[in-house]
Short mmCIF file of C-alpha atoms in Angstrom, two decimals:
data_model
loop_
_atom_site.label_atom_id
_atom_site.label_comp_id
_atom_site.label_asym_id
_atom_site.label_seq_id
_atom_site.Cartn_x
_atom_site.Cartn_y
_atom_site.Cartn_z
CA MET A 1 0.63 -0.13 -0.45
CA ASP A 2 3.42 2.93 0.44
CA ASN A 3 3.23 2.97 -3.62
CA PHE A 4 -0.25 2.93 -4.44
CA ASP A 5 -0.79 6.36 -6.23
CA PHE A 6 -4.75 6.34 -5.90
CA GLY A 7 -3.53 9.38 -8.55
CA GLY A 8 -7.42 11.32 -9.72
CA ALA A 9 -9.49 8.45 -8.51
CA ASP A 10 -13.27 9.02 -6.74
CA ILE A 11 -15.34 5.95 -7.46
CA LEU A 12 -14.87 3.22 -4.84
CA PHE A 13 -15.35 -0.48 -6.21
CA THR A 14 -15.81 -2.76 -3.11
CA ASP A 15 -16.45 -6.16 -2.19
CA VAL A 16 -18.33 -6.51 0.28
CA ASP A 17 -18.16 -9.79 2.79
CA ASP A 18 -14.49 -10.84 4.42
CA THR A 19 -13.85 -7.36 2.44
CA LEU A 20 -15.63 -4.76 4.31
CA THR A 21 -17.37 -7.53 7.17
CA THR A 22 -15.11 -8.96 9.23
CA GLY A 23 -16.02 -12.65 10.26
CA GLY A 24 -19.16 -11.71 9.29
CA GLN A 25 -20.15 -8.49 10.98
CA LEU A 26 -19.15 -5.06 9.64
CA LEU A 27 -16.64 -3.39 12.38
CA PRO A 28 -17.34 0.15 13.82
CA GLU A 29 -13.81 0.88 12.81
CA THR A 30 -14.61 0.14 8.68
CA TYR A 31 -18.21 1.10 9.02
CA LEU A 32 -16.61 4.88 9.90
CA ALA A 33 -13.74 4.19 7.03
CA LEU A 34 -17.28 3.95 4.27
CA CYS A 35 -18.04 7.25 6.15
CA GLN A 36 -15.29 9.07 5.81
CA LEU A 37 -15.00 8.16 2.74
CA ALA A 38 -18.35 9.08 1.36
CA SER A 39 -18.14 12.28 3.24
CA ALA A 40 -14.99 13.23 1.05
CA GLY A 41 -16.65 13.09 -2.88
CA ILE A 42 -15.97 9.48 -3.18
CA ARG A 43 -19.06 7.96 -4.29
CA ILE A 44 -19.15 4.49 -3.52
CA ILE A 45 -20.64 0.75 -4.89
CA PRO A 46 -20.16 -2.48 -3.19
CA VAL A 47 -20.10 -5.43 -5.40
CA THR A 48 -21.37 -8.14 -4.52
CA GLY A 49 -22.40 -11.76 -4.21
CA GLY A 50 -25.24 -11.21 -1.39
CA CYS A 51 -28.60 -11.68 -2.12
CA ALA A 52 -31.34 -8.69 -3.06
CA GLY A 53 -32.23 -7.83 0.45
CA TRP A 54 -28.33 -7.30 1.66
CA CYS A 55 -28.69 -5.38 -0.94
CA ASP A 56 -31.67 -3.83 0.35
CA GLN A 57 -30.85 -2.53 2.68
CA ILE A 58 -26.98 -1.64 2.01
CA ILE A 59 -28.41 0.87 -0.35
CA ARG A 60 -31.01 2.24 2.15
CA THR A 61 -29.14 2.34 5.41
CA TRP A 62 -25.23 2.78 4.41
CA PRO A 63 -23.52 5.56 2.88
CA VAL A 64 -23.04 4.54 -0.83
CA THR A 65 -24.79 5.51 -4.38
CA ALA A 66 -25.78 2.77 -5.55
CA VAL A 67 -25.81 -1.18 -4.75
CA ILE A 68 -24.39 -4.22 -7.64
CA GLY A 69 -25.58 -8.00 -6.22
CA GLU A 70 -25.43 -11.72 -6.67
CA GLY A 71 -22.65 -11.39 -8.51
CA GLY A 72 -23.74 -8.10 -10.69
CA ALA A 73 -27.08 -9.32 -11.94
CA PHE A 74 -28.40 -6.14 -10.94
CA TYR A 75 -27.54 -2.52 -9.08
CA ALA A 76 -30.16 -0.66 -7.19
CA HIS A 77 -29.72 3.29 -6.41
CA ARG A 78 -32.07 5.75 -4.57
CA THR A 79 -34.20 8.21 -6.72
CA ALA A 80 -34.95 9.63 -3.88
CA PRO A 81 -34.52 9.61 0.01
CA GLN A 82 -36.11 6.51 0.38
CA THR A 83 -37.92 5.66 -3.05
CA ILE A 84 -35.01 2.57 -4.10
CA GLN A 85 -35.28 1.63 -8.05
CA TRP A 86 -33.40 -1.83 -9.71
CA HIS A 87 -32.00 -2.53 -12.94
CA TYR A 88 -31.64 -5.90 -13.68
CA TRP A 89 -28.84 -6.99 -16.76
CA ASP A 90 -31.84 -8.26 -18.33
CA ASN A 91 -35.35 -8.59 -17.09
CA GLN A 92 -36.91 -10.15 -13.85
CA ALA A 93 -38.55 -12.66 -15.27
CA SER A 94 -36.28 -14.12 -17.27
CA HIS A 95 -33.90 -13.96 -14.13
CA ARG A 96 -36.26 -15.84 -11.74
CA ALA A 97 -36.78 -19.03 -14.89
CA ASP A 98 -32.48 -20.01 -14.68
CA GLN A 99 -32.55 -20.02 -11.54
CA ALA A 100 -35.72 -22.31 -11.10
CA LYS A 101 -33.77 -23.84 -13.71
CA ILE A 102 -30.61 -23.52 -12.14
CA LEU A 103 -32.15 -25.40 -8.75
CA MET A 104 -33.29 -27.63 -9.64
CA ALA A 105 -29.96 -28.76 -11.23
CA VAL A 106 -27.57 -28.85 -7.39
CA ALA A 107 -31.09 -30.26 -6.65
CA SER A 108 -29.98 -33.07 -8.55
CA LEU A 109 -26.45 -32.98 -8.74
CA GLU A 110 -24.84 -37.26 -8.26
CA LEU A 111 -22.79 -36.41 -5.00
CA ASP A 112 -22.15 -38.60 -2.41
CA PHE A 113 -22.38 -35.66 -0.12
CA GLU A 114 -25.87 -32.80 0.28
CA PRO A 115 -24.57 -29.73 -0.49
CA LYS A 116 -26.99 -27.17 1.11
CA LEU A 117 -28.17 -23.63 -0.36
CA ALA A 118 -27.33 -20.45 1.98
CA SER A 119 -29.94 -19.70 3.86
CA ASP A 120 -30.65 -16.38 2.35
CA GLN A 121 -31.79 -17.61 -0.34
CA ALA A 122 -34.94 -16.50 -0.51
CA PHE A 123 -34.41 -13.06 -1.04
CA ARG A 124 -32.28 -13.99 -3.95
CA TYR A 125 -34.16 -12.39 -7.11
CA VAL A 126 -31.37 -13.87 -10.29
CA ASP A 127 -28.27 -16.71 -8.79
CA VAL A 128 -28.24 -19.86 -6.12
CA ALA A 129 -25.89 -19.76 -3.33
CA VAL A 130 -24.53 -23.21 -2.42
CA ASP A 131 -23.32 -22.60 1.13
CA TYR A 132 -19.35 -23.89 1.71
CA ASN A 133 -18.36 -21.54 4.68
CA GLN A 134 -21.29 -19.33 6.30
CA GLN A 135 -22.87 -22.48 8.22
CA GLU A 136 -22.38 -25.25 6.53
CA SER A 137 -18.75 -26.02 6.13
CA LEU A 138 -17.27 -28.14 2.51
CA SER A 139 -13.91 -29.61 2.13
CA PRO A 140 -12.35 -28.69 -1.48
CA GLU A 141 -12.44 -31.82 -3.13
CA GLN A 142 -16.33 -31.23 -2.30
CA VAL A 143 -16.00 -27.71 -3.37
CA GLU A 144 -14.51 -29.12 -6.46
CA SER A 145 -17.20 -31.03 -7.37
CA VAL A 146 -19.81 -29.12 -6.90
CA HIS A 147 -18.59 -26.32 -8.89
CA ASP A 148 -16.77 -28.81 -12.27
CA GLN A 149 -20.54 -30.71 -12.38
CA LEU A 150 -22.28 -27.49 -12.34
CA VAL A 151 -19.91 -25.60 -15.09
CA ALA A 152 -20.17 -28.65 -17.25
CA GLN A 153 -23.92 -28.55 -16.87
CA GLY A 154 -23.39 -24.48 -19.33
CA PHE A 155 -23.65 -22.55 -15.69
CA ASN A 156 -21.81 -19.83 -14.04
CA VAL A 157 -20.33 -21.30 -11.23
CA ARG A 158 -17.73 -18.53 -8.98
CA GLN A 159 -16.70 -19.19 -5.60
CA SER A 160 -16.60 -16.38 -3.39
CA SER A 161 -15.63 -16.17 0.35
CA ILE A 162 -18.22 -18.54 1.05
CA HIS A 163 -20.33 -19.57 -0.87
CA LEU A 164 -20.97 -20.88 -4.43
CA ASN A 165 -22.99 -18.39 -6.87
CA ILE A 166 -24.52 -20.05 -9.39
CA TRP A 167 -26.00 -18.59 -12.30
CA LEU A 168 -27.26 -18.21 -16.29
CA GLY A 169 -25.71 -15.59 -18.34
CA ASP A 170 -23.39 -13.27 -19.81
CA PHE A 171 -22.92 -10.63 -16.69
CA ASP A 172 -20.72 -11.29 -13.91
CA LYS A 173 -19.06 -7.78 -10.88
CA SER A 174 -17.01 -6.27 -13.57
CA THR A 175 -19.28 -6.24 -16.49
CA MET A 176 -22.22 -4.85 -14.44
CA ALA A 177 -19.77 -2.39 -13.20
CA ILE A 178 -18.82 -0.57 -16.18
CA ARG A 179 -22.75 -0.71 -17.05
CA VAL A 180 -22.98 1.52 -13.82
CA GLY A 181 -20.07 4.15 -14.57
CA ARG A 182 -22.12 4.00 -18.13
CA GLU A 183 -25.46 4.72 -16.71
CA LEU A 184 -25.22 6.89 -13.33
CA PHE A 185 -21.70 8.49 -13.66
CA ASP A 186 -21.88 8.56 -18.03
CA LEU A 187 -18.36 8.04 -18.24
CA ASP A 188 -17.05 5.26 -20.77
CA MET A 189 -14.78 1.98 -19.93
CA GLU A 190 -11.70 4.43 -20.09
CA ALA A 191 -12.52 6.79 -18.32
CA LEU A 192 -14.45 4.67 -15.51
CA GLN A 193 -11.06 3.04 -15.10
CA GLN A 194 -8.98 6.23 -14.43
CA ARG A 195 -11.99 7.68 -11.32
CA SER A 196 -11.85 4.12 -9.66
CA VAL A 197 -10.26 2.04 -7.42
CA PHE A 198 -12.21 -1.78 -6.55
CA ILE A 199 -10.98 -3.85 -3.31
CA GLY A 200 -11.52 -6.78 -2.74
CA ASP A 201 -10.94 -10.03 -1.28
CA ALA A 202 -11.50 -13.87 -3.12
CA PRO A 203 -11.37 -15.52 -6.47
CA ASN A 204 -14.85 -14.47 -7.61
CA ASP A 205 -13.12 -10.63 -8.27
CA ASP A 206 -11.00 -11.74 -10.05
CA SER A 207 -13.13 -10.01 -13.37
CA MET A 208 -12.69 -6.52 -11.16
CA PHE A 209 -9.13 -6.94 -10.71
CA ARG A 210 -9.18 -8.31 -14.45
CA ASN A 211 -11.04 -4.60 -15.72
CA PHE A 212 -9.82 -2.23 -12.50
CA PRO A 213 -6.21 -1.52 -13.22
CA LEU A 214 -6.37 0.74 -9.34
CA SER A 215 -7.28 -2.71 -7.36
CA ILE A 216 -6.32 -3.71 -4.10
CA GLY A 217 -7.01 -6.50 -1.91
CA VAL A 218 -6.79 -6.95 1.75
CA ALA A 219 -4.40 -9.99 3.30
CA ASN A 220 -6.98 -12.35 3.10
CA ILE A 221 -6.82 -12.45 -0.17
CA ARG A 222 -2.90 -13.39 0.23
CA LYS A 223 -4.52 -17.72 0.88
CA HIS A 224 -6.98 -17.72 -3.04
CA LEU A 225 -3.84 -15.86 -5.03
CA SER A 226 -2.66 -19.82 -6.07
CA VAL A 227 -5.67 -19.79 -8.22
CA MET A 228 -6.31 -16.25 -9.02
CA VAL A 229 -6.20 -15.10 -12.75
CA HIS A 230 -6.04 -11.44 -12.34
CA GLN A 231 -4.42 -10.39 -9.14
CA PRO A 232 -4.65 -6.69 -7.24
CA VAL A 233 -1.87 -4.17 -7.96
CA ALA A 234 -1.26 -3.12 -3.61
CA ILE A 235 -2.15 -5.96 -0.49
CA THR A 236 -3.20 -4.49 3.03
CA SER A 237 -1.04 -5.15 5.53
CA LYS A 238 -4.73 -5.91 7.20
CA ARG A 239 -7.18 -8.74 6.85
CA SER A 240 -10.77 -7.39 5.66
CA GLY A 241 -12.67 -4.47 7.37
CA LEU A 242 -9.33 -3.86 8.89
CA GLY A 243 -7.96 -3.56 5.89
CA PHE A 244 -10.42 -2.28 4.37
CA ALA A 245 -10.23 0.41 6.49
CA GLU A 246 -6.01 0.42 5.99
CA MET A 247 -7.15 1.37 2.52
CA ALA A 248 -9.26 4.06 2.98
CA ALA A 249 -6.26 5.79 5.76
CA THR A 250 -3.75 6.00 2.99
CA TRP A 251 -6.89 7.24 -0.41
CA LEU A 252 -8.05 10.22 2.56
CA GLY A 253 -4.21 10.95 3.43
CA GLN A 254 -3.11 11.59 -0.05
CA ARG A 255 -6.18 13.22 -0.96
CA GLU A 256 -5.45 16.04 2.41
CA SER A 257 -1.63 16.14 1.09
CA SER A 258 -2.69 16.83 -2.45
CA ALA A 259 -4.50 19.36 -1.39
CA ARG A 260 -1.99 21.15 1.16
CA ALA A 261 0.54 20.98 -1.81
CA LYS A 262 -2.08 23.25 -3.86
CA VAL A 263 -2.46 26.15 -2.00
CA ARG A 264 1.12 26.24 -1.07
CA PRO A 265 2.46 29.39 -1.56
CA ASP A 266 5.89 29.12 -3.97
#
Protein backbone atom coordinates (compact mmCIF):
# COMPACT_ATOMS: atom_id res chain seq x y z
CA MET A 1 0.00 0.00 0.00
CA ASP A 2 2.91 2.38 0.61
CA ASN A 3 3.53 2.75 -3.13
CA PHE A 4 -0.09 2.70 -4.30
CA ASP A 5 -1.10 5.91 -6.08
CA PHE A 6 -4.84 6.65 -5.95
CA GLY A 7 -4.35 9.56 -8.34
CA GLY A 8 -7.56 11.47 -9.00
CA ALA A 9 -9.88 8.52 -8.35
CA ASP A 10 -13.24 9.44 -6.86
CA ILE A 11 -15.23 6.18 -7.23
CA LEU A 12 -14.84 3.08 -5.08
CA PHE A 13 -16.13 -0.36 -5.99
CA THR A 14 -15.82 -2.69 -3.01
CA ASP A 15 -16.57 -6.33 -2.32
CA VAL A 16 -18.56 -6.93 0.89
CA ASP A 17 -18.10 -10.36 2.52
CA ASP A 18 -14.65 -10.59 4.15
CA THR A 19 -13.63 -7.27 2.55
CA LEU A 20 -15.97 -4.95 4.42
CA THR A 21 -17.14 -7.55 6.93
CA THR A 22 -14.89 -9.30 9.43
CA GLY A 23 -16.08 -12.68 10.58
CA GLY A 24 -19.50 -11.76 9.24
CA GLN A 25 -19.66 -8.49 11.18
CA LEU A 26 -19.31 -4.88 10.04
CA LEU A 27 -16.78 -3.41 12.47
CA PRO A 28 -17.12 0.20 13.71
CA GLU A 29 -13.73 1.04 12.16
CA THR A 30 -14.95 -0.17 8.77
CA TYR A 31 -18.26 1.66 8.83
CA LEU A 32 -16.48 4.84 9.95
CA ALA A 33 -14.10 4.44 7.00
CA LEU A 34 -17.09 4.19 4.65
CA CYS A 35 -18.56 7.36 6.12
CA GLN A 36 -15.25 9.22 5.87
CA LEU A 37 -14.79 8.24 2.22
CA ALA A 38 -18.34 9.33 1.39
CA SER A 39 -17.87 12.63 3.23
CA ALA A 40 -14.74 13.24 1.15
CA GLY A 41 -16.82 13.00 -2.04
CA ILE A 42 -15.90 9.45 -3.00
CA ARG A 43 -18.85 7.60 -4.49
CA ILE A 44 -19.05 4.09 -3.05
CA ILE A 45 -20.60 1.11 -4.84
CA PRO A 46 -20.50 -2.25 -3.02
CA VAL A 47 -20.19 -5.14 -5.49
CA THR A 48 -21.31 -8.34 -3.81
CA GLY A 49 -22.43 -11.88 -4.42
CA GLY A 50 -24.89 -11.18 -1.61
CA CYS A 51 -28.63 -11.49 -2.05
CA ALA A 52 -31.15 -8.83 -3.09
CA GLY A 53 -32.42 -8.59 0.50
CA TRP A 54 -28.91 -7.77 1.71
CA CYS A 55 -28.55 -5.20 -1.07
CA ASP A 56 -31.85 -3.56 -0.16
CA GLN A 57 -30.70 -2.76 3.36
CA ILE A 58 -27.26 -1.63 2.10
CA ILE A 59 -28.67 0.94 -0.33
CA ARG A 60 -31.20 2.16 2.26
CA THR A 61 -28.87 2.48 5.25
CA TRP A 62 -25.22 2.76 4.17
CA PRO A 63 -23.50 5.89 2.78
CA VAL A 64 -23.31 4.44 -0.74
CA THR A 65 -24.30 5.67 -4.19
CA ALA A 66 -25.45 2.29 -5.53
CA VAL A 67 -25.04 -1.42 -4.83
CA ILE A 68 -24.39 -4.28 -7.26
CA GLY A 69 -25.73 -7.63 -6.10
CA GLU A 70 -25.77 -11.35 -6.79
CA GLY A 71 -22.49 -11.19 -8.66
CA GLY A 72 -23.59 -8.56 -11.18
CA ALA A 73 -27.20 -9.64 -11.76
CA PHE A 74 -28.57 -6.20 -10.86
CA TYR A 75 -27.80 -2.85 -9.34
CA ALA A 76 -29.94 -0.64 -7.12
CA HIS A 77 -29.74 3.08 -6.43
CA ARG A 78 -31.82 5.77 -4.75
CA THR A 79 -33.94 8.06 -6.88
CA ALA A 80 -35.29 9.80 -3.73
CA PRO A 81 -34.48 9.42 -0.01
CA GLN A 82 -36.84 6.45 0.44
CA THR A 83 -37.22 5.32 -3.19
CA ILE A 84 -35.03 2.55 -4.63
CA GLN A 85 -34.82 1.68 -8.32
CA TRP A 86 -33.63 -1.78 -9.40
CA HIS A 87 -31.91 -2.45 -12.73
CA TYR A 88 -31.53 -6.08 -13.89
CA TRP A 89 -28.97 -7.37 -16.36
CA ASP A 90 -31.83 -8.73 -18.50
CA ASN A 91 -35.32 -8.78 -16.94
CA GLN A 92 -36.62 -10.17 -13.70
CA ALA A 93 -38.93 -12.75 -15.31
CA SER A 94 -36.18 -14.40 -17.37
CA HIS A 95 -33.81 -14.34 -14.41
CA ARG A 96 -36.43 -16.06 -12.23
CA ALA A 97 -36.88 -18.77 -14.88
CA ASP A 98 -33.12 -19.33 -15.02
CA GLN A 99 -32.97 -19.48 -11.23
CA ALA A 100 -35.55 -22.29 -11.21
CA LYS A 101 -33.40 -24.30 -13.66
CA ILE A 102 -30.36 -23.87 -11.43
CA LEU A 103 -32.24 -24.96 -8.32
CA MET A 104 -33.32 -28.14 -10.12
CA ALA A 105 -29.77 -28.81 -11.27
CA VAL A 106 -28.35 -28.39 -7.77
CA ALA A 107 -30.99 -30.74 -6.35
CA SER A 108 -30.09 -33.34 -9.01
CA LEU A 109 -26.32 -33.37 -8.53
CA GLU A 110 -24.78 -36.83 -8.26
CA LEU A 111 -22.74 -36.49 -5.09
CA ASP A 112 -22.02 -38.58 -1.99
CA PHE A 113 -22.99 -35.58 0.18
CA GLU A 114 -25.86 -33.09 0.15
CA PRO A 115 -24.91 -29.52 -0.75
CA LYS A 116 -26.91 -26.95 1.22
CA LEU A 117 -28.27 -23.73 -0.19
CA ALA A 118 -27.23 -20.49 1.49
CA SER A 119 -29.57 -19.40 4.26
CA ASP A 120 -30.37 -16.24 2.28
CA GLN A 121 -31.50 -18.11 -0.85
CA ALA A 122 -35.12 -17.06 -0.31
CA PHE A 123 -34.02 -13.42 -0.67
CA ARG A 124 -32.20 -13.93 -3.99
CA TYR A 125 -33.74 -12.62 -7.21
CA VAL A 126 -31.41 -14.15 -9.79
CA ASP A 127 -28.65 -16.55 -8.73
CA VAL A 128 -28.36 -19.62 -6.52
CA ALA A 129 -25.84 -19.81 -3.69
CA VAL A 130 -24.47 -23.04 -2.24
CA ASP A 131 -23.04 -22.56 1.23
CA TYR A 132 -19.59 -24.04 1.71
CA ASN A 133 -18.04 -21.78 4.36
CA GLN A 134 -20.73 -19.81 6.19
CA GLN A 135 -23.10 -22.05 8.16
CA GLU A 136 -21.99 -25.16 6.30
CA SER A 137 -18.49 -26.57 5.81
CA LEU A 138 -17.44 -28.37 2.64
CA SER A 139 -13.96 -29.65 1.92
CA PRO A 140 -12.03 -28.25 -1.06
CA GLU A 141 -12.69 -31.55 -2.87
CA GLN A 142 -16.43 -31.28 -2.26
CA VAL A 143 -16.48 -27.67 -3.46
CA GLU A 144 -14.63 -28.75 -6.60
CA SER A 145 -17.16 -31.54 -7.23
CA VAL A 146 -20.12 -29.15 -7.03
CA HIS A 147 -18.31 -26.60 -9.18
CA ASP A 148 -17.26 -29.03 -11.90
CA GLN A 149 -20.64 -30.76 -12.27
CA LEU A 150 -22.49 -27.45 -12.61
CA VAL A 151 -19.97 -25.95 -15.04
CA ALA A 152 -20.30 -29.12 -17.15
CA GLN A 153 -24.04 -28.40 -17.38
CA GLY A 154 -23.38 -24.91 -18.76
CA PHE A 155 -23.83 -22.82 -15.63
CA ASN A 156 -21.55 -20.00 -14.49
CA VAL A 157 -20.03 -20.78 -11.09
CA ARG A 158 -17.85 -18.49 -8.98
CA GLN A 159 -16.43 -19.05 -5.53
CA SER A 160 -16.72 -16.28 -2.95
CA SER A 161 -15.23 -16.55 0.51
CA ILE A 162 -18.43 -18.20 1.78
CA HIS A 163 -20.58 -19.38 -1.16
CA LEU A 164 -20.54 -20.95 -4.59
CA ASN A 165 -22.64 -18.57 -6.69
CA ILE A 166 -24.34 -20.12 -9.72
CA TRP A 167 -26.12 -18.26 -12.52
CA LEU A 168 -27.02 -18.19 -16.19
CA GLY A 169 -26.17 -15.14 -18.31
CA ASP A 170 -23.23 -13.17 -19.64
CA PHE A 171 -22.85 -10.89 -16.62
CA ASP A 172 -20.41 -10.77 -13.76
CA LYS A 173 -19.30 -8.19 -11.21
CA SER A 174 -17.19 -6.32 -13.74
CA THR A 175 -19.71 -6.10 -16.58
CA MET A 176 -22.31 -4.64 -14.23
CA ALA A 177 -19.78 -2.22 -12.72
CA ILE A 178 -19.06 -0.96 -16.23
CA ARG A 179 -22.81 -0.54 -16.84
CA VAL A 180 -23.15 1.42 -13.60
CA GLY A 181 -20.34 3.69 -14.73
CA ARG A 182 -22.11 4.35 -18.00
CA GLU A 183 -25.67 4.70 -16.71
CA LEU A 184 -25.12 6.55 -13.42
CA PHE A 185 -21.92 8.51 -14.10
CA ASP A 186 -21.94 8.84 -17.92
CA LEU A 187 -18.40 7.40 -18.07
CA ASP A 188 -17.05 5.11 -20.76
CA MET A 189 -14.88 2.20 -19.68
CA GLU A 190 -11.56 4.02 -20.01
CA ALA A 191 -12.75 7.02 -17.99
CA LEU A 192 -14.27 4.73 -15.37
CA GLN A 193 -11.01 2.81 -15.02
CA GLN A 194 -9.07 6.02 -14.47
CA ARG A 195 -11.44 7.27 -11.78
CA SER A 196 -12.21 4.01 -9.92
CA VAL A 197 -10.57 1.91 -7.24
CA PHE A 198 -11.61 -1.67 -6.51
CA ILE A 199 -10.93 -3.61 -3.32
CA GLY A 200 -11.75 -7.30 -2.81
CA ASP A 201 -10.71 -10.58 -1.25
CA ALA A 202 -11.74 -13.67 -3.24
CA PRO A 203 -11.62 -15.52 -6.58
CA ASN A 204 -15.04 -14.19 -7.61
CA ASP A 205 -13.44 -10.73 -7.69
CA ASP A 206 -11.19 -11.86 -10.54
CA SER A 207 -13.08 -9.93 -13.24
CA MET A 208 -12.83 -6.72 -11.22
CA PHE A 209 -9.08 -7.16 -10.80
CA ARG A 210 -8.86 -7.75 -14.56
CA ASN A 211 -10.72 -4.61 -15.62
CA PHE A 212 -9.83 -2.11 -12.89
CA PRO A 213 -6.10 -1.31 -12.79
CA LEU A 214 -6.37 0.56 -9.48
CA SER A 215 -7.08 -2.64 -7.55
CA ILE A 216 -6.35 -3.65 -3.98
CA GLY A 217 -6.75 -6.86 -2.02
CA VAL A 218 -7.24 -7.10 1.72
CA ALA A 219 -4.65 -9.33 3.37
CA ASN A 220 -6.85 -12.44 3.49
CA ILE A 221 -6.76 -12.61 -0.31
CA ARG A 222 -3.29 -14.15 -0.09
CA LYS A 223 -4.71 -17.66 0.47
CA HIS A 224 -6.51 -17.44 -2.90
CA LEU A 225 -3.77 -15.93 -5.08
CA SER A 226 -2.52 -19.27 -6.39
CA VAL A 227 -5.85 -19.97 -8.11
CA MET A 228 -6.51 -16.44 -9.37
CA VAL A 229 -5.69 -15.46 -12.94
CA HIS A 230 -5.98 -11.71 -12.25
CA GLN A 231 -4.63 -10.30 -9.01
CA PRO A 232 -4.63 -6.94 -7.20
CA VAL A 233 -1.67 -4.62 -7.66
CA ALA A 234 -1.50 -3.91 -3.91
CA ILE A 235 -2.45 -5.79 -0.74
CA THR A 236 -3.21 -4.28 2.66
CA SER A 237 -1.30 -5.46 5.72
CA LYS A 238 -4.53 -6.08 7.64
CA ARG A 239 -7.34 -8.52 6.98
CA SER A 240 -10.95 -7.97 5.98
CA GLY A 241 -12.66 -4.85 7.37
CA LEU A 242 -9.53 -3.57 9.08
CA GLY A 243 -7.70 -3.88 5.76
CA PHE A 244 -10.48 -1.82 4.16
CA ALA A 245 -10.03 0.83 6.86
CA GLU A 246 -6.27 0.79 6.18
CA MET A 247 -6.93 1.38 2.48
CA ALA A 248 -9.34 4.23 3.24
CA ALA A 249 -6.88 5.94 5.57
CA THR A 250 -4.15 5.76 2.92
CA TRP A 251 -6.47 7.14 0.22
CA LEU A 252 -7.73 9.99 2.38
CA GLY A 253 -4.18 10.78 3.48
CA GLN A 254 -3.08 11.10 -0.15
CA ARG A 255 -6.02 13.37 -0.96
CA GLU A 256 -5.21 15.58 2.04
CA SER A 257 -1.54 15.80 1.04
CA SER A 258 -2.52 16.67 -2.53
CA ALA A 259 -4.90 19.38 -1.34
CA ARG A 260 -2.21 20.93 0.88
CA ALA A 261 0.27 20.91 -1.99
CA LYS A 262 -2.19 22.80 -4.22
CA VAL A 263 -2.62 25.66 -1.74
CA ARG A 264 1.03 25.87 -0.67
CA PRO A 265 2.51 29.25 -1.74
CA ASP A 266 5.50 29.24 -4.11
